[in-house]
Coordinates of C-alpha atoms in Angstrom, one line a residue:
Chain A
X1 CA -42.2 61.8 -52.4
X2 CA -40.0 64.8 -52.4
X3 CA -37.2 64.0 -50.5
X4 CA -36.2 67.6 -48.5
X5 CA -40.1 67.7 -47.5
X6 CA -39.9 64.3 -46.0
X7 CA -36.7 65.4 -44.0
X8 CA -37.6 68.8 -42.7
X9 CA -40.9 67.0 -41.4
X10 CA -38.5 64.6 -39.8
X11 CA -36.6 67.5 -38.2
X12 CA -39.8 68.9 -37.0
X13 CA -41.2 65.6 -35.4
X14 CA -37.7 64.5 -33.5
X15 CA -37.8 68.4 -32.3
X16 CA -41.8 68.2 -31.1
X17 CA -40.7 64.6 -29.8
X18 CA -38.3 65.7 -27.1
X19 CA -38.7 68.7 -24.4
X20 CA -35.1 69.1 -24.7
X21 CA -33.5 71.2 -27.5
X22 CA -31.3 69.0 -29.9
X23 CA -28.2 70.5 -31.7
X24 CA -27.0 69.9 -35.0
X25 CA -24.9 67.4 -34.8
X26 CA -27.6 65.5 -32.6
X27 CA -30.4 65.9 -34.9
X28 CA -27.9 64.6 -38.2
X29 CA -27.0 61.5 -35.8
X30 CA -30.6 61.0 -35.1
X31 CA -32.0 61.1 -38.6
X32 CA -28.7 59.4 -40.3
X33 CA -28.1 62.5 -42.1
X34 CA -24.9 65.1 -43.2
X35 CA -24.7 67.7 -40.6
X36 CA -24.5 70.1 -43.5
X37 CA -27.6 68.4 -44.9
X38 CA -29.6 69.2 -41.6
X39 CA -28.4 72.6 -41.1
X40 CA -29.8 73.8 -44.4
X41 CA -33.2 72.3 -43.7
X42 CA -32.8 74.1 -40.4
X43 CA -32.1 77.5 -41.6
X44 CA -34.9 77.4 -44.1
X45 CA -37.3 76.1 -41.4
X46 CA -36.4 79.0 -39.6
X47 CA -36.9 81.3 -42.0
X48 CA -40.7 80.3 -42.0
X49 CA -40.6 79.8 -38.0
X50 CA -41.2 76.6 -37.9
X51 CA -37.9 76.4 -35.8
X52 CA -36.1 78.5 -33.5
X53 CA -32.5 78.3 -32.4
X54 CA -31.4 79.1 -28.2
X55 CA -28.6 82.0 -28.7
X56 CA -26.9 80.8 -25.5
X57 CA -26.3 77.1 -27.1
X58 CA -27.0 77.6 -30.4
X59 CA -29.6 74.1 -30.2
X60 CA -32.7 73.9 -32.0
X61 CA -36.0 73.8 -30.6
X62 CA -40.1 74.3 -32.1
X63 CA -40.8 77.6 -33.6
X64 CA -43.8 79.9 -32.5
X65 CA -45.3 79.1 -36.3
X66 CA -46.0 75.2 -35.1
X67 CA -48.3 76.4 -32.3
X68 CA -50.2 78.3 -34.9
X69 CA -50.2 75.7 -37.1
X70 CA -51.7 73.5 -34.2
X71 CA -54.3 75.9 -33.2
X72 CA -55.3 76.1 -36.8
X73 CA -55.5 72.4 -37.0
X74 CA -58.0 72.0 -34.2
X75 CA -59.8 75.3 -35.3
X76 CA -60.4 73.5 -39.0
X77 CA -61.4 70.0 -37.1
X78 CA -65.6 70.3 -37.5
X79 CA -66.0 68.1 -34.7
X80 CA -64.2 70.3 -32.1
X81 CA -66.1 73.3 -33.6
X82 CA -69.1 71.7 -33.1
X83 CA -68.8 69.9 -30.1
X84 CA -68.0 73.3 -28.0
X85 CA -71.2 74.1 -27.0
X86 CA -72.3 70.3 -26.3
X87 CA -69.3 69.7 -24.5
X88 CA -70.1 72.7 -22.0
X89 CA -73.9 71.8 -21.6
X90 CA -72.7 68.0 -20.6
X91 CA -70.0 69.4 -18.3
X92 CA -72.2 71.6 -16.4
X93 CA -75.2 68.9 -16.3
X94 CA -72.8 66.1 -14.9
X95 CA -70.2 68.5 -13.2
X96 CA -67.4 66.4 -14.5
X97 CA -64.5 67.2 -17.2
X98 CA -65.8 66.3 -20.6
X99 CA -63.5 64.7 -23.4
X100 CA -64.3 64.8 -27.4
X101 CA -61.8 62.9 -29.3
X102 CA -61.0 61.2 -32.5
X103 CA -59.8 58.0 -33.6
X104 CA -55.6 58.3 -34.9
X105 CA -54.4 55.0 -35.8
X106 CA -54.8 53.5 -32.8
X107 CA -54.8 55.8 -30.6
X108 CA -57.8 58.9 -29.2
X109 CA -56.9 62.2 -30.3
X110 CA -58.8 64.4 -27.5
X111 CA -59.4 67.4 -29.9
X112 CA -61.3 69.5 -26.8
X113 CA -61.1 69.1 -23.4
X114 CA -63.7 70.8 -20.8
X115 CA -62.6 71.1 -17.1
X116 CA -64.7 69.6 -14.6
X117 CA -66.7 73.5 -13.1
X118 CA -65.6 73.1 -9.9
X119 CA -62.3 76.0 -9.9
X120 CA -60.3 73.8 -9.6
X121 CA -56.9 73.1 -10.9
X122 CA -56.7 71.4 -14.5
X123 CA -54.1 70.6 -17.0
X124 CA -55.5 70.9 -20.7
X125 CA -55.5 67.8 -22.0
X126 CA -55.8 68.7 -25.8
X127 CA -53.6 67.0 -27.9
X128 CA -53.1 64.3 -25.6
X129 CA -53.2 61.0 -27.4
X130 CA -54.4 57.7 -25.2
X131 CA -54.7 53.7 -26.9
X132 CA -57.6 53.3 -28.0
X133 CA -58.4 50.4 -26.0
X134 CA -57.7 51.7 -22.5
X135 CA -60.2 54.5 -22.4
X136 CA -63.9 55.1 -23.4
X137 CA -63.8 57.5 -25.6
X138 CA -61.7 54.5 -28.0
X139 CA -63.6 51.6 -27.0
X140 CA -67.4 54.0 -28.1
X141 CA -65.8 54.3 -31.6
X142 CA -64.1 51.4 -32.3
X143 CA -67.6 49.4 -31.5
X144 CA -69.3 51.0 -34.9
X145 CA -65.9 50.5 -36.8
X146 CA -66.7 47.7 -40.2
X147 CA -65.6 44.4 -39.6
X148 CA -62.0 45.2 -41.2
X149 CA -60.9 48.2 -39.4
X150 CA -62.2 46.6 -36.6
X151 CA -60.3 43.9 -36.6
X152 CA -57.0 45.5 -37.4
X153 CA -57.2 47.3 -34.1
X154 CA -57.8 44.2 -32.2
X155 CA -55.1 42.9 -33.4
X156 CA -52.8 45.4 -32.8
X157 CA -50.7 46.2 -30.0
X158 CA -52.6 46.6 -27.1
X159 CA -50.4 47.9 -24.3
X160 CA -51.4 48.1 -20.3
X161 CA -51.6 50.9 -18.8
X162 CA -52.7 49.8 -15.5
X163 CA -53.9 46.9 -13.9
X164 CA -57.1 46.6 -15.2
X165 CA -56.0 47.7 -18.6
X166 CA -57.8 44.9 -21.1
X167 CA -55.5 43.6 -23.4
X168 CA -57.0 40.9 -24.6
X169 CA -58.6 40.2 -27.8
X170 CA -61.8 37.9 -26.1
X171 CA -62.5 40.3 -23.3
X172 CA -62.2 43.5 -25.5
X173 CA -64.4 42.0 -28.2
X174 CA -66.7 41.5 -25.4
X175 CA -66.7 45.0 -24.5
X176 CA -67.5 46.3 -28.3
X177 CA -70.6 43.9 -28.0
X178 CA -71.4 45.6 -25.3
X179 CA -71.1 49.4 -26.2
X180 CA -73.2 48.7 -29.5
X181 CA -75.8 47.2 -26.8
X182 CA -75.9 49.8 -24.1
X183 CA -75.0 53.0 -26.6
X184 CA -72.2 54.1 -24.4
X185 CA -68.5 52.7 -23.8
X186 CA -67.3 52.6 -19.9
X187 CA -63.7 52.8 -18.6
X188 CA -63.0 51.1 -15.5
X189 CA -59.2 52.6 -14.4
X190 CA -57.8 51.3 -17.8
X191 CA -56.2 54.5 -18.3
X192 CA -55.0 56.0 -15.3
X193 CA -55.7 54.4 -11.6
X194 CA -59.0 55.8 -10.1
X195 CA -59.8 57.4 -13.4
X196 CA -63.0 56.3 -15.2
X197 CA -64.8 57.3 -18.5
X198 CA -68.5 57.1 -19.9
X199 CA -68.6 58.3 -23.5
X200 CA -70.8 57.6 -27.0
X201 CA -69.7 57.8 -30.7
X202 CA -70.9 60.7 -32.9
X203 CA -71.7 59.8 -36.1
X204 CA -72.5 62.0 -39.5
X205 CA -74.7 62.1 -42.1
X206 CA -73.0 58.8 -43.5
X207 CA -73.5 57.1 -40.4
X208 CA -70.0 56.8 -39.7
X209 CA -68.3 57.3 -36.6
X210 CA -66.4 60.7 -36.9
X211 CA -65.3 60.6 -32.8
X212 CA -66.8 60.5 -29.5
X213 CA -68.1 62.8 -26.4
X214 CA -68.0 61.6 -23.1
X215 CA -67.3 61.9 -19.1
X216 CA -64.1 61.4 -17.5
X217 CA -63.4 61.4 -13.7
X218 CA -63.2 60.1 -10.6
X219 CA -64.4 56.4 -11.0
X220 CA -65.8 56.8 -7.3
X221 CA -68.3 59.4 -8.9
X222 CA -69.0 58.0 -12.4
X223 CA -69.0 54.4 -11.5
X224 CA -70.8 54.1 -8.3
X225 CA -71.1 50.5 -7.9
X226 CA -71.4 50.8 -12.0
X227 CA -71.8 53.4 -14.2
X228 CA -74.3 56.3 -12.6
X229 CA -77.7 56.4 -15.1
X230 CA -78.3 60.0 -14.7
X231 CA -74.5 60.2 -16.4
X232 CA -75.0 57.9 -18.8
X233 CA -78.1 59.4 -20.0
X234 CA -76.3 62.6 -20.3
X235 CA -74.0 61.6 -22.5
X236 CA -76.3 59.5 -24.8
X237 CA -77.9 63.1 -25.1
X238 CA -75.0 65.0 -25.4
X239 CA -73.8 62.5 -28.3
X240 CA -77.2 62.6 -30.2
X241 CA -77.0 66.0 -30.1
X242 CA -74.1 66.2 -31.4
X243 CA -74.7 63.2 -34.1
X244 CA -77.6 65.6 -35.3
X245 CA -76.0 68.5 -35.7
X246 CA -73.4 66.5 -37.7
X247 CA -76.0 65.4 -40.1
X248 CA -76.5 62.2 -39.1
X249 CA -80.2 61.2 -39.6
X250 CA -82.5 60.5 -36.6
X251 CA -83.7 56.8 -37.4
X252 CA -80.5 56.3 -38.4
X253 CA -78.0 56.6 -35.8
X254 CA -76.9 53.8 -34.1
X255 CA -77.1 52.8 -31.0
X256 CA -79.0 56.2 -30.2
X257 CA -81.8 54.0 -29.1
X258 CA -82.7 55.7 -25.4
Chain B
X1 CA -39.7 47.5 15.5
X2 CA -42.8 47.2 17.3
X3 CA -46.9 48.7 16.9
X4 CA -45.5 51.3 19.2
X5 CA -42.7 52.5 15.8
X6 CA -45.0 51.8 13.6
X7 CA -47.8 53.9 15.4
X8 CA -44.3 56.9 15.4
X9 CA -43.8 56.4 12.1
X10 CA -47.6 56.9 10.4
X11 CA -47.2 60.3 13.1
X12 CA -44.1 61.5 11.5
X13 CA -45.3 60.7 7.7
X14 CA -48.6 62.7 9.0
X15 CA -46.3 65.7 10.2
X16 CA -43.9 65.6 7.1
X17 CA -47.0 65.7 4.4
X18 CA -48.4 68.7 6.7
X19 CA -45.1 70.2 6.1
X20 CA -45.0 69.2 2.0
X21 CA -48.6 69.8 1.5
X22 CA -48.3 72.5 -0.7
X23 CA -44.9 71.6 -2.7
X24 CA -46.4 67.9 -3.9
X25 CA -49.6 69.8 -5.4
X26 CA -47.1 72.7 -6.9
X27 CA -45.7 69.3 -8.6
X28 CA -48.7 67.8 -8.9
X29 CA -50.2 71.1 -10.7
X30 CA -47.0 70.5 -13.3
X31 CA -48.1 67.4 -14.8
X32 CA -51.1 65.9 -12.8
X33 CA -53.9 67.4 -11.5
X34 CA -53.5 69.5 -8.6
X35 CA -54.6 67.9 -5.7
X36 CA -51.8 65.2 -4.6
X37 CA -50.6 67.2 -1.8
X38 CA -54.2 67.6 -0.6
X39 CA -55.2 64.1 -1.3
X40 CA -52.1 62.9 0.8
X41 CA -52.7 65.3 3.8
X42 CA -56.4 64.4 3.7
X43 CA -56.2 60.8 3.7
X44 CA -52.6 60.9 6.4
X45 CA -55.3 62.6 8.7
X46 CA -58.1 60.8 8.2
X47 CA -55.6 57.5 9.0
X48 CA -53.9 59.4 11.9
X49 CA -57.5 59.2 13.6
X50 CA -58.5 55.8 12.5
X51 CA -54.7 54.5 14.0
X52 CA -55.0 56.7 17.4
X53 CA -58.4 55.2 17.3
X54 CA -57.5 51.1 17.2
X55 CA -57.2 49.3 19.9
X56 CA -53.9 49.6 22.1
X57 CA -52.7 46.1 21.7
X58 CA -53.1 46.2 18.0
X59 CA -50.2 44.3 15.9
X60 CA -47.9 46.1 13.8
X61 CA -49.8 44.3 11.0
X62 CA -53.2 45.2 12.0
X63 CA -52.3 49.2 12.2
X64 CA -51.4 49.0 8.8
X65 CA -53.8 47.6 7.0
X66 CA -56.2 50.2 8.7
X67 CA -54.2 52.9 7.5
X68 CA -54.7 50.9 4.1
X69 CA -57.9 50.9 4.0
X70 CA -58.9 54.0 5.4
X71 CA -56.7 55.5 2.6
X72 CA -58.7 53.2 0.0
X73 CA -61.8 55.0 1.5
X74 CA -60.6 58.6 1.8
X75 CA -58.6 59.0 -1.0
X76 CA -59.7 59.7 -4.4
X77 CA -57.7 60.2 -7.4
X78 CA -54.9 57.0 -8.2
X79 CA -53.0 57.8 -4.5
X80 CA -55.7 56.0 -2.8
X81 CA -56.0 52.6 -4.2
X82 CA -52.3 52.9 -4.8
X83 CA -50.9 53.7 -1.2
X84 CA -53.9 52.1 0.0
X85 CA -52.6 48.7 -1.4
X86 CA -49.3 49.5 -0.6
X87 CA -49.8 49.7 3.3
X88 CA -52.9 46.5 3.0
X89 CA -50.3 44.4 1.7
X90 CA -47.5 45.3 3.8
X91 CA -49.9 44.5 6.9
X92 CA -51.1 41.6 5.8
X93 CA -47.2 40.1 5.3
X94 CA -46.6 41.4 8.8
X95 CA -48.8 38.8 10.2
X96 CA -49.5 39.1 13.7
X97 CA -46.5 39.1 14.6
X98 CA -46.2 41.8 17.6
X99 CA -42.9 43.4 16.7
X100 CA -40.8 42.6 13.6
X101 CA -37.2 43.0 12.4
X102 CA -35.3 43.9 9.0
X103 CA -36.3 40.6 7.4
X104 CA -39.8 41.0 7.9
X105 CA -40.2 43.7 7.0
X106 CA -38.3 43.2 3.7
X107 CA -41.4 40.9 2.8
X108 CA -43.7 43.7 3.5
X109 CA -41.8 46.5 1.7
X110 CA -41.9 43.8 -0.9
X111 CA -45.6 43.1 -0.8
X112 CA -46.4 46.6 -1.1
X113 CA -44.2 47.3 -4.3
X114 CA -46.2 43.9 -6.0
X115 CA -49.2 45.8 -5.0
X116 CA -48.7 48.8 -6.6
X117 CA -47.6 47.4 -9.4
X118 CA -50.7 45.1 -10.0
X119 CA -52.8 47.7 -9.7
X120 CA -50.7 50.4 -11.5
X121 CA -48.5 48.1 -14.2
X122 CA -46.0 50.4 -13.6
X123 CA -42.2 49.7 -14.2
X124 CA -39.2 51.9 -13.2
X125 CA -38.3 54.7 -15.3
X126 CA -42.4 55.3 -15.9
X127 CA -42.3 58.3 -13.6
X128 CA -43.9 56.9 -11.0
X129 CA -43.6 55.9 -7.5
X130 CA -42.3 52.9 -8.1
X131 CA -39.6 55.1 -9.5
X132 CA -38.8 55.4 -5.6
X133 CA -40.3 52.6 -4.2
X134 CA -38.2 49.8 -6.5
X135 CA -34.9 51.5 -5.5
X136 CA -35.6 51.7 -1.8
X137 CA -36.3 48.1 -1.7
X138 CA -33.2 47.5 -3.7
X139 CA -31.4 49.5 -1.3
X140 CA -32.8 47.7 1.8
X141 CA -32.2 44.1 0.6
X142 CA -28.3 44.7 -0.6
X143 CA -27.9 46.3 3.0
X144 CA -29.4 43.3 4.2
X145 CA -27.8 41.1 2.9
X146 CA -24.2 42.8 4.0
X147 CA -25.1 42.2 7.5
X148 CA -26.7 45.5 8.2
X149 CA -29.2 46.4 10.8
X150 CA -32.8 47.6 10.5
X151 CA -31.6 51.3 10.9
X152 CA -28.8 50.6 8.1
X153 CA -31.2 49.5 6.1
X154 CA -34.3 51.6 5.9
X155 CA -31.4 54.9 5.8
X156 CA -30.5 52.8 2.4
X157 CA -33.8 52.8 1.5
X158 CA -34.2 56.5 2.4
X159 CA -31.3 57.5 0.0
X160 CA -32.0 54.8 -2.5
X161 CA -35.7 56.8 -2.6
X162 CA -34.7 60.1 -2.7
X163 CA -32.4 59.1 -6.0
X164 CA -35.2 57.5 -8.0
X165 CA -37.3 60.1 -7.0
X166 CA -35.3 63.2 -8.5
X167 CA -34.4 60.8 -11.0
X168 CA -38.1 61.2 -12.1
X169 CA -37.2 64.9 -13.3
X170 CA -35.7 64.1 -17.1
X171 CA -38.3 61.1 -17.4
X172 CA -41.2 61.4 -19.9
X173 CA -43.6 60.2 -18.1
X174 CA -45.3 56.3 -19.4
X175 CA -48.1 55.7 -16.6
X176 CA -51.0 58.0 -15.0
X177 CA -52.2 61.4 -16.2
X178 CA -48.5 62.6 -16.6
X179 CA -48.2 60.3 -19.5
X180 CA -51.0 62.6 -21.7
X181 CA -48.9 65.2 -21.9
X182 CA -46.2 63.2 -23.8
X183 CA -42.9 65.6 -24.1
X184 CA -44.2 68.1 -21.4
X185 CA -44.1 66.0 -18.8
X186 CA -39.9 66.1 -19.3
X187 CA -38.5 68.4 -16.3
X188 CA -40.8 67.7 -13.8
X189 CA -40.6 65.4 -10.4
X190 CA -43.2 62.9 -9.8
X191 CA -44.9 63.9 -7.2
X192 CA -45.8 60.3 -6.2
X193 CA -42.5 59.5 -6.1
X194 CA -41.7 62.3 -4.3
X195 CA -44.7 61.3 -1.2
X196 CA -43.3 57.6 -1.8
X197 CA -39.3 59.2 -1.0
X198 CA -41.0 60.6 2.1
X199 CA -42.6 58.1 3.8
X200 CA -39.2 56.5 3.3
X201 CA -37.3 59.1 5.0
X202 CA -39.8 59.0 7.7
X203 CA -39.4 55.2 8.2
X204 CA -36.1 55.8 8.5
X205 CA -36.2 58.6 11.1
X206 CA -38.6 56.3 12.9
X207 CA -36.2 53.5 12.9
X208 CA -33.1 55.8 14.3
X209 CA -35.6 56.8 17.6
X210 CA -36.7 53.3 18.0
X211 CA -33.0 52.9 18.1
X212 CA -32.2 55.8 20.2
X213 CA -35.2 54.9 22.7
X214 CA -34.2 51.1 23.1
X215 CA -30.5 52.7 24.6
X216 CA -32.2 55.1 26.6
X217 CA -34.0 52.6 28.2
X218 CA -30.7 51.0 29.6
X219 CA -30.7 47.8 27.5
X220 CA -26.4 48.3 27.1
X221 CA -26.0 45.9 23.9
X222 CA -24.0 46.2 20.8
X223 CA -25.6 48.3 18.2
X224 CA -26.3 45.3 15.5
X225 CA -29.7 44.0 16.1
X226 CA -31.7 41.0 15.5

């Protein structure tokens, strides 16, 4: 490990970690380092952009290079590429916001985020990052993880987000049985109160899970008195779609079954 | 306190959202999703009806928990099961008792925070409205138990409330859609805090005129209440 790499990246996550712009003598207290130390790395990452320093207080703060680093990051991630035009066909067949994410650790990535077409007011979502266990999106991949990787998330920190957040190791295993069953994972306000989520895996050629598609909104709407069939079969074709187009082979993918 | 404030205090919550519509979704457009402000006006109207609607001798108790569960039914998004249980659970500790004083209504200010919280999971400092909600009924039980009066305390409350909720504004927000955006969420108040701070406020303007109208009515008694 080269040691200056490792601390400018450190620089650059305790800046991306706080909305609020750090001086020097913050960021060297923060990261147990010589202020002269840190204010080398910073000049050089601002050389390249990667930082930028306020002139009125002289702190430190993102540079406009990390957004395009960022954007570059989800233009190069295949599955958001790929998923565009899926993601758009299942939003206006189910008039909902539609979520494609990947699996970080333990936590959903959402690399693409479609509003809900109804004009109204929505926040991008991109980039946000949700436990695995409290939404669909999580619970549709971590079903077709192997036994191993499985059970390391299980095992794992399972924090509640709501009330109705499962954080038990019984009732989520449970809930895996029952994604591979039905093909789709549901979300009962386990992420956000009155928020609920229908989604499938995607798999490729390999038949790996490589992420999920699926629904999320007002649980009135996708779960009336459970989830609504006309959405879930959306989604299950939305996802196989999708699966196809990744390579995944048509006998092949599980839990495709209609 | 009897139906009669309660009944003038779901009016002036009504007016005051009418008044705020607009500012809770501009906060709600920050970090949520647009429609609090429209949610809350929606729902306040929809329980404003249902209320003028119940029967005239109904308890203190009863008038809320319609106002809960119409705002269960009316509401979408996480305000309506959230208020909704707030106000069902406050009724319900009210019992049937026809009017009520500071103690009582200690239990259901109570009631409705353990509400929210089993159905949220929210703690304070999550940017939430417990972040207003927790402090009130801090505020209310340490002025109770100084020997203050009903209007004493829910003006504690109403103070304690409007802290927590600009508190909300350097908090990264841990629960609810706010919490998605991670870092971004920094610099914003919660707009559920900021509904919770003004029902608050309106409970305590209720309180001062139940006050107020008790004197006018010629009852000449020291100020200190039951």
């Amino acid at each position: 490990m080269i040691q200056s790499v490792g601390r400018a990246a450190r620089i650059l996550k305790a800046l991306g970690s706080e909305s609020a712009r750090l001086g020097v003598t913050e960021l060297a207290g923060r990261l147990g380092l010589a202020k002269a130390t840190v204010h080398g790395l910073l000049r050089t990452l601002e050389a390249h952009q990667l930082v930028e320093q306020d002139l009125e207080t002289g702190k430190y703060r993102l540079g406009p290079a990390m957004l395009q680093l960022g954007n570059a990051f989800l233009d190069n991630n295949e599955l958001r590429a790929r998923s565009l035009l899926w993601a758009e066909t299942l939003a206006g067949r189910a008039r909902e916001s539609v979520h494609v994410g990947v699996l970080y650790g333990a936590n959903v990535l959402l690399v693409h985020h479609v509003f809900r077409p109804d004009n109204s007011l929505q926040i991008l979502q991109v980039g946000a990052s949700i436990p695995w266990h409290a939404c669909a999106l999580g619970k549709a991949m971590v079903a077709y993880l192997d036994g191993d990787g499985q059970a390391e998330l299980l095992a794992g920190p399972l924090p509640r987000l709501t009330g109705r957040t499962l954080t038990r190791r019984a009732a989520l295993e449970a809930e895996l049985e029952a994604v591979v069953a039905g093909g789709v994972a549901v979300e009962d306000q386990e992420a956000i109160v009155g928020e609920a989520g229908i989604a499938a895996a995607l798999f490729d050629h390999r038949g790996g899970v490589v992420g999920a598609i699926g629904l999320a909104g007002p649980v009135e709407r996708l779960l009336p008195g459970g989830p609504a069939a006309d959405l879930v079969a959306a989604v299950k074709e939305a996802a196989r779609g999708l699966s196809r187009e990744l390579g995944a082979g048509r006998p092949a993918v599980p839990g495709a079954g209609a | 306190m009897d139906a009669a404030c309660v009944r003038s205090w779901l009016g002036e919550v009504a007016v005051r959202l009418e008044a705020e519509r607009d500012f809770l979704t501009q906060l709600d457009a920050a970090i949520g999703d647009a429609d609090h402000g429209i949610n809350m006006h929606r729902g306040f109207t929809a329980v404003m009806a249902r209320v003028g609607a119940a029967a005239e001798d109904a308890t203190p108790g009863q008038l809320l928990k319609i106002a809960g569960r119409t705002f269960v039914s009316t509401v979408g998004g996480a305000a309506g099961p959230l208020y909704g249980t707030a106000f069902l659970q406050a009724g319900e500790a009210l019992g049937d008792q026809a009017s009520f004083g500071p103690r009582l209504l200690r239990e259901a200010l109570r009631a409705a925070l353990e509400g929210v919280q089993r159905i949220g999971a929210a703690s304070v400092g999550d940017k939430t409205m417990v972040d207003a909600l927790s402090p009130a009924l801090g505020a209310f039980e340490l002025e109770l138990r100084m020997g203050g009066s009903l209007e004493t305390a829910t003006s504690g409350a109403r103070e304690a409330a409007a802290d927590g909720m600009r508190a909300t504004i350097p908090l990264q927000a841990r629960k609810g859609r706010a919490s998605y955006l991670g870092p971004r969420s920094v610099g914003h108040q919660d707009p559920g805090a900021t509904s919770t701070a003004l029902m608050f406020a309106a409970l305590a303007h209720a309180a001062l005129a139940d006050r107020s109208q008790r004197f006018a009515g010629g009852a000449r008694r020291p100020v200190s209440g039951p």
